[in-house]
Each structure stands twice: as C-alpha cells, then as structure tokens.
mmCIF file of C-alpha atoms in Angstrom:
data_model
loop_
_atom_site.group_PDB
_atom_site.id
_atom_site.type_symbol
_atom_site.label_atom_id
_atom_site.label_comp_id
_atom_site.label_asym_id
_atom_site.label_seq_id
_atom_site.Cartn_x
_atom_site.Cartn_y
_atom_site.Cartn_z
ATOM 1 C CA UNK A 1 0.000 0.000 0.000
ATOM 2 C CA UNK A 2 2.859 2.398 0.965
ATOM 3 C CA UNK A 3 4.634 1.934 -2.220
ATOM 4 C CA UNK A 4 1.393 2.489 -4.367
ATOM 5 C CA UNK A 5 0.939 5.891 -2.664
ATOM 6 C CA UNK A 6 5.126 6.736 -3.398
ATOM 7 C CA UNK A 7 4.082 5.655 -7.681
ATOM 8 C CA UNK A 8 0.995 7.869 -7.475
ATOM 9 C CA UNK A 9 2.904 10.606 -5.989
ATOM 10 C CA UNK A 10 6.141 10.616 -8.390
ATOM 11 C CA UNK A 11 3.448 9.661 -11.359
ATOM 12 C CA UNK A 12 1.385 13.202 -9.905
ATOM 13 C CA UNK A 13 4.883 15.124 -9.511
ATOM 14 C CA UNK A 14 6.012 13.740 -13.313
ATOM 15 C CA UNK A 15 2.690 14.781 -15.179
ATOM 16 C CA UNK A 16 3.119 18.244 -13.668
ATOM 17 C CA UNK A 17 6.129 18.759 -14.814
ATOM 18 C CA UNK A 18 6.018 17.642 -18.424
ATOM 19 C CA UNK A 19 2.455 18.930 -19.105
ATOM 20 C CA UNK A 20 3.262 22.472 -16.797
ATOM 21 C CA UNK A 21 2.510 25.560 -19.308
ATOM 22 C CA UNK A 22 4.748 28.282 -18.813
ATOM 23 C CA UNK A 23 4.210 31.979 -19.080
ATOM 24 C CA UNK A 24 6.384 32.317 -21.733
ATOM 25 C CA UNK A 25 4.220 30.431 -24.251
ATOM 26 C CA UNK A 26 0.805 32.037 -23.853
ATOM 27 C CA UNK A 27 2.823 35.198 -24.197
ATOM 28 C CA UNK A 28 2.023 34.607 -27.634
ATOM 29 C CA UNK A 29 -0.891 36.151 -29.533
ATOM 30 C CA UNK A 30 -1.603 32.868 -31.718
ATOM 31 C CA UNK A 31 -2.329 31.373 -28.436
ATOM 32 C CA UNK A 32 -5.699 32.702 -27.632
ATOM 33 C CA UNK A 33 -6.550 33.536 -31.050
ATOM 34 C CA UNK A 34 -4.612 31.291 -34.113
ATOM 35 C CA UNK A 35 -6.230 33.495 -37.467
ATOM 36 C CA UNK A 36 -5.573 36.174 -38.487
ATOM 37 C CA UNK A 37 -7.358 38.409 -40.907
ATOM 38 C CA UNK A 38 -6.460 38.834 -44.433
ATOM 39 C CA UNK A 39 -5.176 42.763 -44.059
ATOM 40 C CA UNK A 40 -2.512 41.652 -41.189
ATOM 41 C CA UNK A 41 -1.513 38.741 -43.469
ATOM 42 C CA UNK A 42 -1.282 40.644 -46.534
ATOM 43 C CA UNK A 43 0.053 43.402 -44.903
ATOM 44 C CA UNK A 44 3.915 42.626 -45.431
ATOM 45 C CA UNK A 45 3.436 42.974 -49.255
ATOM 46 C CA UNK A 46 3.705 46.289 -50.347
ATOM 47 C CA UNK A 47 0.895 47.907 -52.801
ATOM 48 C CA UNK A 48 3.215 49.314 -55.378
ATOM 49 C CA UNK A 49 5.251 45.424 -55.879
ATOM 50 C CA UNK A 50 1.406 44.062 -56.755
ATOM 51 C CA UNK A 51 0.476 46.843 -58.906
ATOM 52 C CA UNK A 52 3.616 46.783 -61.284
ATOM 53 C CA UNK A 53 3.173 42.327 -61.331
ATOM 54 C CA UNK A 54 -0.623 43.127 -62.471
ATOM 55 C CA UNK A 55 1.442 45.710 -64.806
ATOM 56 C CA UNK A 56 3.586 42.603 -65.947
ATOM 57 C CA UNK A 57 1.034 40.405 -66.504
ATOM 58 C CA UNK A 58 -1.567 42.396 -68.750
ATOM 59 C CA UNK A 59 2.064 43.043 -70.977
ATOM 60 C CA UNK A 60 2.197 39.259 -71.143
ATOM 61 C CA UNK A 61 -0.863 38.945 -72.129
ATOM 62 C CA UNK A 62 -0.618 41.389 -75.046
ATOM 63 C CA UNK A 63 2.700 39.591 -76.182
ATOM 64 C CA UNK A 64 1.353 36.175 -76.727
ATOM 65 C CA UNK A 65 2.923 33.593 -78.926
ATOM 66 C CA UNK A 66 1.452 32.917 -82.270
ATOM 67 C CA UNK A 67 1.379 29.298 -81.271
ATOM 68 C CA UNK A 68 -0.184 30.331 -77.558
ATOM 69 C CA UNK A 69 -2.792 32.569 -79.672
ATOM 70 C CA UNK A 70 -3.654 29.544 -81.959
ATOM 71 C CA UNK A 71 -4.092 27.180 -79.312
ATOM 72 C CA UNK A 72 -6.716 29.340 -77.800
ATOM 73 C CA UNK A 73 -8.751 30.218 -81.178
ATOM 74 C CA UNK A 74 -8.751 26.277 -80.938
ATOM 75 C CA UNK A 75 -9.740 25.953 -77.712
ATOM 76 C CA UNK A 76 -12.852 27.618 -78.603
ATOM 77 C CA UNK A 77 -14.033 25.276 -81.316
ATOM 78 C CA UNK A 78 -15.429 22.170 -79.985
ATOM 79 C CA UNK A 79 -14.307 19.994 -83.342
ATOM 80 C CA UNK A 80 -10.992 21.701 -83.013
ATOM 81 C CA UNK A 81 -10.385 20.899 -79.915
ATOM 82 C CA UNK A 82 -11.257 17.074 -79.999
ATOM 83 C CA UNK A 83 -9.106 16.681 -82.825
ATOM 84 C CA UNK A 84 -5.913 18.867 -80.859
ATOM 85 C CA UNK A 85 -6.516 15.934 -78.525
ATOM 86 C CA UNK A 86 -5.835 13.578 -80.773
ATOM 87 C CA UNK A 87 -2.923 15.231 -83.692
ATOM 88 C CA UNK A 88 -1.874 18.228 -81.568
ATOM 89 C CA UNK A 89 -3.005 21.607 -81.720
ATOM 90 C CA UNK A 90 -0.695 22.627 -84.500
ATOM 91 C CA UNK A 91 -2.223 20.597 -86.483
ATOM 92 C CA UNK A 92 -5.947 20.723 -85.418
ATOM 93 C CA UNK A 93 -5.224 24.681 -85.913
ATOM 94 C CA UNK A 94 -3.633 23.945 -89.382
ATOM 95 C CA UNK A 95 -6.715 21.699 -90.504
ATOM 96 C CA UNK A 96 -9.947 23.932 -89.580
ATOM 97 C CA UNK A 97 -8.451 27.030 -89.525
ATOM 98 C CA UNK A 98 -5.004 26.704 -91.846
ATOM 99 C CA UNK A 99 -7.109 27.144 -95.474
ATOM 100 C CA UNK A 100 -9.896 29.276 -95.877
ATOM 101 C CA UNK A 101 -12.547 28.474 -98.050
ATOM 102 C CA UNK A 102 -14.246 30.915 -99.863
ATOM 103 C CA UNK A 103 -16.914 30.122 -101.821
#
C-alpha cells in the first residue's frame, strides 16, 4: 500500500512537470486567437510590388505567342479541340483554320 501511494505521488509530480505551461508560451498572440485576418496577413506585401506584377502580366498577355494565340482560337471550337486531342493543336489549328474556303 505504501509503495502504491510513493508511484501515485512521483506519477502526480512527473505529469506536472512535463504537461506544466509556462508563461512564456501564452505570451504569444496565436495562443488565444490562431487566425488572423487577411489585411494583417497581406500586410507585409507592399501595394506598389502588386500593382507593377498586375502591370507585368496584362504586358504578357498582349505579347502572346502565335502558337499560344492559336491554341486558344482552338480551344474555342469544340471539333478543333477534340481533334488537338488527338494530332496536336498545330495541327488541329492547321486543318480547320489553316485554309480558308471561300466560296
């Protein structure tokens, strides 16, 4: 009986140490509340850095490929597209589009 009541005791005195939260750790803010909104988490990334990638990317878009520009015309067709599935795009872009008729 005496040495059951010793375990308990050095099993009490070992969970209280291991599981014991200090002060330091709910110092932190994430502690009582994890999420935060999007304007903190966005706020790092300065305004004019987005503006000049949106900038970027509309000049991309102007300069596409002839290849890139084909693929979408093609991409818009159903027919076209099956058969870009099949040959390619070059060539599904070469046979419905490659030779106009005129008649």
């Amino acid at each position: 009986m005496r040495t059951l009541i010793i375990l308990t005791l050095l099993a009490t005195l070992v969970m209280a140490a291991t599981c014991y939260e200090s002060h330091e750790s709910m110092e932190s803010h994430e502690y009582l509340n994890p999420f935060i909104n999007r304007r903190r988490a966005n706020g790092f990334m300065q305004t004019d850095m987005r503006l000049e990638a949106i900038a970027q990317e509309r000049i991309r878009e102007r300069n596409k490929a002839p290849q890139e520009h084909q693929r979408e015309i093609c991409e818009d067709y159903y027919p076209c597209e099956l058969y870009a599935s099949r040959h390619g795009y070059a060539a599904a872009y070469r046979h419905y589009y490659g030779r106009r008729r005129t008649k």
